[in-house]
XYZ file of C-alpha atoms in Angstrom:
564
model
C 24.110 -39.839 -53.619
C 26.279 -38.759 -50.714
C 29.517 -36.970 -51.394
C 32.395 -38.115 -49.210
C 33.289 -35.481 -46.573
C 30.065 -33.496 -47.148
C 28.734 -34.242 -43.651
C 32.032 -33.200 -42.128
C 32.024 -29.898 -44.024
C 28.432 -29.217 -42.964
C 29.318 -29.753 -39.330
C 32.303 -27.432 -39.596
C 30.189 -24.720 -41.233
C 27.556 -24.957 -38.463
C 30.221 -24.706 -35.779
C 31.718 -21.650 -37.491
C 28.324 -19.952 -37.731
C 27.624 -20.651 -34.048
C 31.004 -19.169 -33.065
C 30.327 -16.050 -35.131
C 26.896 -15.671 -33.518
C 28.439 -15.993 -30.041
C 30.977 -13.293 -30.887
C 28.207 -10.958 -32.084
C 26.222 -11.478 -28.876
C 29.266 -11.197 -26.586
C 29.776 -7.614 -25.289
C 32.845 -5.662 -26.390
C 35.851 -5.450 -24.028
C 35.379 -2.745 -21.430
C 31.563 -2.705 -21.822
C 28.955 -4.482 -19.655
C 25.680 -5.690 -21.113
C 22.864 -4.621 -18.787
C 20.071 -5.131 -21.291
C 18.657 -8.319 -19.832
C 18.893 -7.250 -16.204
C 17.620 -3.763 -16.965
C 14.578 -4.996 -18.804
C 13.742 -7.434 -16.016
C 14.195 -4.811 -13.316
C 12.164 -2.312 -15.305
C 9.394 -4.867 -15.715
C 9.319 -5.591 -11.972
C 9.315 -1.875 -11.205
C 6.483 -1.307 -13.656
C 4.455 -4.111 -12.110
C 5.046 -2.807 -8.573
C 4.054 0.739 -9.562
C 0.910 -0.456 -11.332
C -0.101 -2.664 -8.401
C 0.428 0.267 -6.036
C -1.630 2.566 -8.270
C -4.491 0.087 -8.371
C -4.235 -0.323 -4.578
C -4.437 3.432 -4.066
C -7.333 3.775 -6.512
C -9.237 0.985 -4.777
C -8.647 2.557 -1.364
C -9.712 5.892 -2.841
C -13.073 4.430 -3.835
C -13.436 2.615 -0.501
C -12.796 5.695 1.641
C -14.936 7.767 -0.699
C -17.903 5.510 -0.012
C -17.287 5.271 3.735
C -16.377 8.864 4.583
C -19.906 10.310 4.674
C -22.097 7.199 4.696
C -23.574 7.934 8.134
C -24.559 11.454 7.123
C -26.052 10.122 3.883
C -28.052 7.416 5.686
C -29.445 9.795 8.294
C -30.136 12.799 6.049
C -31.171 11.064 2.821
C -32.538 7.668 3.841
C -34.017 8.714 7.180
C -32.070 6.230 9.341
C -31.474 6.598 13.039
C -27.920 7.087 14.253
C -27.410 3.499 15.389
C -28.855 2.153 12.109
C -26.491 4.305 10.064
C -23.544 3.179 12.216
C -24.540 -0.469 11.693
C -24.737 -0.043 7.902
C -21.304 1.579 7.896
C -19.702 -1.125 10.032
C -21.324 -3.866 7.941
C -19.880 -2.447 4.729
C -16.395 -2.098 6.209
C -16.538 -5.615 7.686
C -17.790 -7.237 4.485
C -15.127 -5.411 2.475
C -12.515 -6.962 4.786
C -13.952 -10.480 4.524
C -14.579 -10.646 0.769
C -10.852 -10.880 -0.167
C -10.719 -14.202 1.673
C -13.851 -15.443 -0.104
C -12.616 -14.336 -3.512
C -9.187 -15.875 -2.873
C -10.861 -19.181 -2.090
C -12.974 -18.998 -5.271
C -9.876 -18.237 -7.323
C -8.109 -21.295 -5.910
C -10.934 -23.800 -6.350
C -13.579 -22.874 -8.886
C -12.870 -19.888 -11.129
C -9.706 -18.834 -12.931
C -7.906 -15.781 -11.610
C -8.187 -13.779 -14.833
C -11.881 -14.550 -15.251
C -12.610 -13.822 -11.604
C -10.805 -10.490 -11.586
C -12.845 -9.421 -14.631
C -16.046 -10.360 -12.785
C -14.953 -8.447 -9.682
C -13.985 -5.408 -11.724
C -17.451 -5.421 -13.288
C -19.109 -5.770 -9.866
C -17.076 -2.890 -8.474
C -17.893 -0.792 -11.539
C -21.592 -1.628 -11.153
C -21.646 -0.799 -7.453
C -19.865 2.537 -7.809
C -22.108 3.404 -10.771
C -25.320 2.644 -8.849
C -24.407 4.749 -5.823
C -24.899 8.049 -7.708
C -28.373 6.794 -8.687
C -29.273 6.751 -4.987
C -27.528 10.026 -4.196
C -28.745 12.011 -7.214
C -31.900 14.147 -6.646
C -34.139 12.953 -9.453
C -36.895 15.221 -8.200
C -34.854 18.179 -9.497
C -34.924 17.000 -13.136
C -37.896 18.115 -15.190
C -39.073 17.363 -18.722
C -40.925 20.637 -18.650
C -42.459 22.802 -15.967
C -45.068 20.186 -15.045
C -43.585 16.694 -15.359
C -40.829 15.077 -13.370
C -38.521 12.806 -15.362
C -38.090 10.127 -12.700
C -38.489 9.719 -8.951
C -37.183 6.968 -6.676
C -39.152 6.216 -3.561
C -37.231 5.845 -0.326
C -37.788 2.083 -0.364
C -36.363 1.854 -3.892
C -33.439 4.018 -2.854
C -32.629 1.660 0.015
C -32.816 -1.413 -2.246
C -30.488 0.144 -4.824
C -28.206 1.420 -2.059
C -27.793 -1.995 -0.423
C -27.309 -3.716 -3.767
C -24.663 -1.160 -4.739
C -22.811 -1.618 -1.438
C -22.880 -5.403 -1.806
C -21.561 -5.409 -5.374
C -18.919 -2.804 -4.519
C -17.704 -4.833 -1.525
C -17.448 -7.981 -3.672
C -15.458 -6.031 -6.234
C -13.177 -4.681 -3.520
C -12.517 -8.257 -2.396
C -11.462 -9.335 -5.871
C -9.112 -6.418 -6.357
C -7.451 -6.872 -2.965
C -7.158 -10.657 -3.201
C -6.122 -11.128 -6.838
C -4.662 -7.876 -8.157
C -3.130 -6.354 -5.021
C -2.031 -9.090 -2.593
C 1.114 -8.353 -0.613
C 2.842 -11.248 -2.391
C 2.677 -9.252 -5.628
C 5.317 -6.854 -4.271
C 8.078 -9.550 -4.405
C 8.968 -9.498 -0.705
C 10.429 -13.015 -0.526
C 14.083 -11.924 -0.355
C 13.570 -9.094 2.157
C 14.863 -9.227 5.692
C 13.033 -8.156 8.835
C 14.083 -4.505 8.752
C 13.352 -4.203 5.031
C 9.892 -5.669 5.559
C 9.215 -3.252 8.408
C 10.182 -0.354 6.157
C 7.886 -1.664 3.438
C 4.864 -1.991 5.735
C 5.495 1.412 7.310
C 5.676 3.237 4.008
C 2.886 1.173 2.446
C 0.413 2.164 5.158
C 1.802 5.696 5.045
C 0.808 5.971 1.364
C -2.592 4.395 2.013
C -3.329 6.875 4.794
C -2.078 9.800 2.736
C -4.554 8.709 0.082
C -7.351 8.499 2.632
C -6.494 11.981 3.926
C -6.996 13.378 0.420
C -10.329 11.552 0.210
C -11.605 12.764 3.581
C -10.787 16.377 2.767
C -11.926 16.529 -0.864
C -14.767 14.047 -1.253
C -16.346 14.788 2.107
C -16.484 18.501 1.288
C -17.941 17.824 -2.167
C -20.569 15.494 -0.755
C -21.510 17.828 2.080
C -21.264 21.324 0.677
C -20.383 22.145 -2.917
C -22.084 19.413 -4.941
C -23.090 16.721 -2.506
C -24.981 14.758 -5.158
C -21.798 14.332 -7.172
C -19.915 12.896 -4.226
C -20.519 9.270 -5.104
C -19.405 9.934 -8.686
C -15.818 10.288 -7.495
C -15.511 6.587 -6.520
C -16.855 5.803 -9.968
C -14.143 7.923 -11.617
C -11.503 6.339 -9.402
C -12.694 2.929 -10.482
C -12.188 3.931 -14.097
C -8.586 4.787 -13.256
C -8.151 1.320 -11.751
C -9.543 -0.307 -14.873
C -7.185 1.689 -17.091
C -4.224 0.743 -14.909
C -5.095 -2.952 -15.089
C -5.586 -2.724 -18.850
C -2.082 -1.283 -19.297
C -0.339 -4.356 -17.889
C -2.937 -7.094 -18.216
C -1.049 -10.364 -17.959
C 1.984 -9.145 -16.038
C -0.057 -7.496 -13.329
C -2.156 -10.443 -12.196
C -0.108 -12.199 -9.560
C -0.107 -16.004 -9.616
C 0.670 -17.480 -6.187
C 2.405 -20.761 -5.581
C 0.085 -23.759 -5.567
C 1.855 -25.866 -2.933
C -0.408 -24.554 -0.167
C -3.907 -23.126 0.004
C -6.508 -21.862 2.419
C -8.489 -25.088 2.008
C -5.440 -27.145 2.929
C -4.991 -25.143 6.122
C -8.635 -25.571 7.127
C -8.400 -29.246 6.162
C -5.438 -29.824 8.478
C -7.243 -28.131 11.380
C -10.487 -30.034 10.737
C -8.700 -33.362 10.402
C -6.760 -32.825 13.630
C -9.889 -31.785 15.540
C -11.774 -34.819 14.269
C -8.948 -37.143 15.278
C -8.721 -35.509 18.721
C -12.433 -36.004 19.314
C -12.505 -39.617 18.114
C -9.196 -40.888 19.430
C -8.373 -38.586 22.337
C -7.712 -41.483 24.713
C -5.148 -42.930 22.284
C -3.055 -39.783 22.245
C 0.446 -40.792 21.232
C 3.337 -39.830 23.424
C 5.372 -38.858 20.380
C 3.032 -36.020 19.531
C 4.021 -32.573 20.693
C 1.021 -30.753 19.243
C -2.630 -31.645 18.660
C -2.231 -30.784 14.961
C 0.106 -33.776 14.605
C -3.042 -35.931 14.404
C -3.414 -34.732 10.797
C -0.018 -36.136 9.738
C 0.162 -39.225 7.595
C 2.483 -40.834 10.151
C -0.317 -40.727 12.746
C -3.178 -41.827 10.521
C -3.983 -38.447 8.995
C -4.009 -37.475 5.341
C -1.643 -34.500 5.212
C 2.101 -34.363 4.731
C 4.677 -33.305 7.284
C 5.268 -29.990 5.498
C 1.580 -29.077 5.356
C 1.023 -29.806 9.040
C 4.150 -27.980 10.183
C 3.123 -24.935 8.151
C -0.299 -25.007 9.769
C 1.318 -25.292 13.208
C 3.371 -22.162 12.582
C 0.191 -20.396 11.505
C -1.735 -21.617 14.565
C 0.860 -19.941 16.810
C -0.330 -16.606 15.410
C -3.983 -17.142 16.354
C -3.585 -15.423 19.765
C -2.041 -12.430 17.989
C -4.975 -12.358 15.572
C -7.510 -12.734 18.375
C -6.135 -9.736 20.276
C -6.629 -7.624 17.135
C -10.420 -8.032 17.220
C -11.075 -5.526 20.007
C -8.424 -3.207 18.636
C -10.185 -3.173 15.261
C -13.458 -2.486 17.100
C -11.845 0.665 18.498
C -10.543 1.726 15.084
C -13.992 1.310 13.525
C -15.234 4.013 15.902
C -13.683 6.655 13.626
C -16.347 6.241 10.900
C -19.101 5.393 13.404
C -19.084 6.603 17.039
C -16.550 9.404 16.572
C -18.313 10.461 13.384
C -21.617 10.800 15.268
C -19.916 12.881 17.948
C -18.422 15.197 15.333
C -21.690 15.451 13.398
C -23.434 16.559 16.621
C -20.796 19.184 17.456
C -20.285 22.714 16.190
C -18.549 22.489 12.800
C -18.364 26.238 12.155
C -14.847 27.631 11.953
C -14.274 31.270 10.953
C -17.498 31.387 8.967
C -16.745 28.084 7.234
C -18.590 24.799 7.855
C -16.085 21.972 8.133
C -16.957 18.603 6.547
C -17.709 15.997 9.199
C -15.330 13.428 7.708
C -12.533 16.005 7.526
C -11.985 15.440 11.248
C -10.659 12.009 10.312
C -7.586 13.758 8.936
C -6.633 14.586 12.520
C -6.258 10.836 13.133
C -4.154 10.457 9.988
C -1.697 13.277 10.679
C 0.025 11.458 13.614
C 0.599 8.445 11.380
C 2.061 10.584 8.599
C 4.422 12.184 11.124
C 5.322 9.096 13.160
C 6.206 6.758 10.277
C 9.367 8.692 9.214
C 10.369 9.027 12.877
C 9.897 5.301 13.501
C 11.895 4.557 10.370
C 14.833 6.575 11.697
C 14.573 4.837 15.073
C 14.500 1.381 13.486
C 17.449 2.120 11.200
C 19.658 3.879 13.741
C 18.887 2.353 17.133
C 17.612 -1.175 16.546
C 19.455 -4.070 14.986
C 17.601 -6.821 13.143
C 17.753 -8.945 16.296
C 16.074 -6.202 18.345
C 13.380 -5.489 15.761
C 11.215 -8.403 16.927
C 11.078 -7.030 20.473
C 10.375 -3.517 19.232
C 7.387 -4.811 17.229
C 5.665 -6.249 20.294
C 6.407 -3.058 22.233
C 4.812 -1.045 19.426
C 1.691 -3.229 19.530
C 1.320 -2.956 23.318
C 1.794 0.831 23.290
C -0.537 1.182 20.300
C -3.316 -0.844 21.909
C -2.918 1.164 25.104
C -3.233 4.334 23.031
C -6.438 2.975 21.457
C -7.884 2.248 24.903
C -7.026 5.779 26.072
C -8.590 7.205 22.926
C -11.922 5.524 23.571
C -11.781 6.587 27.216
C -11.102 10.200 26.217
C -14.053 9.932 23.792
C -16.295 9.072 26.748
C -15.176 12.135 28.717
C -15.509 14.269 25.579
C -19.113 13.108 25.201
C -19.880 14.184 28.771
C -18.131 17.492 28.099
C -20.093 17.980 24.840
C -23.460 17.703 26.586
C -22.672 20.621 28.916
C -22.717 23.072 26.004
C -25.984 24.680 24.884
C -27.559 23.434 21.670
C -27.800 25.239 18.356
C -29.156 24.570 14.874
C -26.678 23.447 12.213
C -27.341 22.674 8.542
C -25.689 19.591 7.061
C -26.586 18.366 3.571
C -29.603 20.683 3.531
C -30.847 19.105 6.767
C -31.215 21.207 9.927
C -29.839 19.362 12.965
C -29.911 20.318 16.646
C -26.311 19.925 17.832
C -24.059 20.913 20.708
C -22.317 24.283 20.484
C -19.020 22.679 21.539
C -16.392 23.235 18.795
C -15.556 19.988 17.039
C -11.837 20.559 17.666
C -12.405 19.610 21.301
C -12.642 16.041 19.989
C -9.130 16.193 18.501
C -7.322 14.309 21.341
C -9.290 11.091 20.792
C -8.571 11.207 17.054
C -4.869 11.834 17.679
C -4.576 8.898 20.075
C -6.185 6.526 17.570
C -3.840 7.827 14.878
C -0.862 7.026 17.099
C -2.310 3.554 17.675
C -2.643 2.912 13.929
C 0.930 4.033 13.273
C 2.239 1.562 15.857
C -0.068 -1.459 15.633
C -1.048 -2.044 11.999
C 2.444 -2.203 10.389
C 3.854 -4.217 13.305
C 1.032 -6.755 13.346
C 1.155 -7.149 9.561
C 4.903 -7.729 9.697
C 4.636 -10.383 12.418
C 1.863 -12.141 10.484
C 4.029 -12.128 7.353
C 7.407 -12.916 8.917
C 6.649 -15.647 11.455
C 5.299 -18.216 8.979
C 6.978 -20.117 6.124
C 7.111 -18.352 2.786
C 4.596 -20.710 1.152
C 1.751 -19.743 3.526
C 2.419 -16.044 4.012
C -0.565 -15.159 1.847
C -2.777 -17.436 3.950
C -1.478 -15.810 7.138
C -2.468 -12.393 5.824
C -5.898 -13.815 4.933
C -6.389 -14.910 8.542
C -5.337 -11.491 9.793
C -7.938 -9.979 7.463
C -10.580 -12.382 8.799
C -9.951 -11.345 12.383
C -9.913 -7.645 11.429
C -13.298 -8.118 9.793
C -14.487 -9.882 12.932
C -13.558 -6.741 14.860
C -15.929 -4.688 12.709
C -18.783 -7.113 13.319
C -17.978 -7.204 17.029
C -18.476 -3.440 17.134
C -21.798 -3.971 15.408
C -22.808 -6.580 17.990
C -21.834 -4.261 20.847
C -24.101 -1.563 19.440
C -27.035 -3.955 19.021
C -26.520 -5.735 22.346
C -26.048 -2.478 24.197
C -29.247 -1.133 22.691
C -31.204 -4.223 23.762
C -29.776 -4.186 27.289
C -30.457 -0.506 27.808
C -33.974 -0.795 26.449
C -34.692 -3.419 29.112
C -33.393 -1.132 31.838
C -35.141 1.914 33.228
C -35.951 4.861 31.003
C -33.394 6.960 32.855
C -30.568 4.814 31.518
C -30.969 6.203 28.017
C -29.635 4.658 24.842
C -26.103 4.334 23.493
C -26.934 5.475 19.962
C -30.197 7.458 20.083
C -31.541 9.493 17.187
C -30.806 12.651 19.188
C -27.321 12.069 20.557
C -27.788 14.661 23.302
C -30.445 12.440 24.906
C -28.367 9.273 24.868
C -25.577 7.662 26.870
C -22.878 7.233 24.235
C -20.209 7.822 26.876
C -21.193 4.539 28.573
C -20.496 2.669 25.355
C -17.053 4.290 25.107
C -16.187 3.543 28.737
C -17.305 -0.071 28.329
C -15.206 -0.477 25.174
C -12.211 1.201 26.851
C -12.353 -1.237 29.775
C -12.462 -4.183 27.375
C -9.524 -2.755 25.450
C -7.441 -2.374 28.607
C -7.989 -6.047 29.433
C -7.135 -6.898 25.826
C -3.863 -4.960 26.061
C -2.850 -6.720 29.277
C -3.673 -10.072 27.692
C -1.434 -9.448 24.708
C 1.364 -8.183 26.948
C 1.421 -11.529 28.774
C 2.028 -13.497 25.543
C 4.172 -10.975 23.657
C 7.389 -12.851 24.500
C 6.344 -15.723 22.195
C 6.579 -13.521 19.132
C 9.876 -11.972 20.195
C 11.475 -15.435 20.380
C 9.793 -16.541 17.161
C 10.957 -13.423 15.343
C 14.573 -13.953 16.432
C 14.438 -17.608 15.338
C 13.030 -16.702 11.920
C 15.708 -14.045 11.499
C 18.463 -16.580 12.239
C 16.962 -18.988 9.702
C 16.741 -16.227 7.098
C 20.354 -15.191 7.676
C 21.450 -18.811 7.367
C 19.573 -19.341 4.112
C 20.998 -16.111 2.695
C 24.561 -17.081 3.583
C 24.125 -20.568 2.118
C 22.685 -19.029 -1.052
C 25.701 -16.721 -1.392
C 28.147 -19.588 -0.828
C 26.413 -21.832 -3.362
């Protein structure tokens, strides 16, 4: 039985309760409620810090594996110099390419959370197996007569390669899923803010690598060389703990409106249409990629094709990075061999070979704050685009000069008498030239890294629409990895060519560096790099105009957002 007016009273009571609740939630006069904003900002800050910590831990393990790999391969596994250099370049190149592969798997086949767990396990397995290869099992005894376990050299190589492969796959998962640049929330940043981010990001990464090259290289070479590969394992544990602290919030989920497969699909569809219907080319088309549009018989939307067109404009920029990356890869390969075959004694102390890499890092650590002051004080946002291309040209020129100086340093090194030097309990016949004579080539490559890498990353990120910025960075990574493999091909091809020539020609990477012609390799690479620099200089104006156009569009969108 309904009582007359009961429904009306119930409605009035509910309205009164709602008003009282609103008054309780409303802040008192004179006070501002920052709780919601503070918690959100704190959460974003926590995520950014955790992502950065994982990034630094991953780079710590990577540099820890790379820093003395050539010495380990030659002294422990009995490899020749060129074989050790090839193994090193292969690992670096694969570690650059696996993020693209893992990103593709995450998009198409495996969930991101499941895949990152698999990659973490692979990285853990790889860094755990490396000490098995490095540890001297012949020194462990059950008693005075029996050895606990011994690995043959063939077994050591199998375990070593398997560990490198699993570690590189794990590195790809961490870089692609846990630590992509999109996880740092850079969507609302302008050109100058992005330049500051990339400068300081690579500054931190190189500071981390400097710590690795000084500490791990000395441990591996002198104090407890068999514990050297345990440090990447410990660093991996730190990464796992960091990921465990912020499990769900840390794994970045990209937007699904564009993917790497879509980009390749647009290019493949346009190429197929150009090959089949080239004589029916429509006059309304301004670009060959327009063949992939639905309006012209393709299967992709206007937005997808236009995004791919903006990405295709960056391909020349990416292509000119291949030779530059080949020069940079000389630090852990060609330059490392030069240093290893020089006199490392300094005031009664034997310097670690990889510690010379710090000389290439110091210019970057010094130049980044200086460049930041120049960008903030002298350049406006409109001028930043032009300054980026100038930085790349000057940096590539510095890389070419570095390799050229390395060639003259190699000639200079051979004029010194030889002496015996002990590295990792192996006696090597090396030049008596002090290793510090090689400092200029390291410094020039450090200057090149400070100028080129942040600038090229910024152009790759800024000159494409927001939805495909992650894909643009993937392509930059692909071309950087191609630079590592190009260096590998130059070593192999140069070896084959010189073997076919007379015996007086020598070899680029012989087992005894004093008998080889490594300077010819450096001069050849320097000449290629000079041509590469001139080639980029001729097309640099495209990216200046594109940068200014993108900045105007960003300013317009920001103003419209403020007005709305």
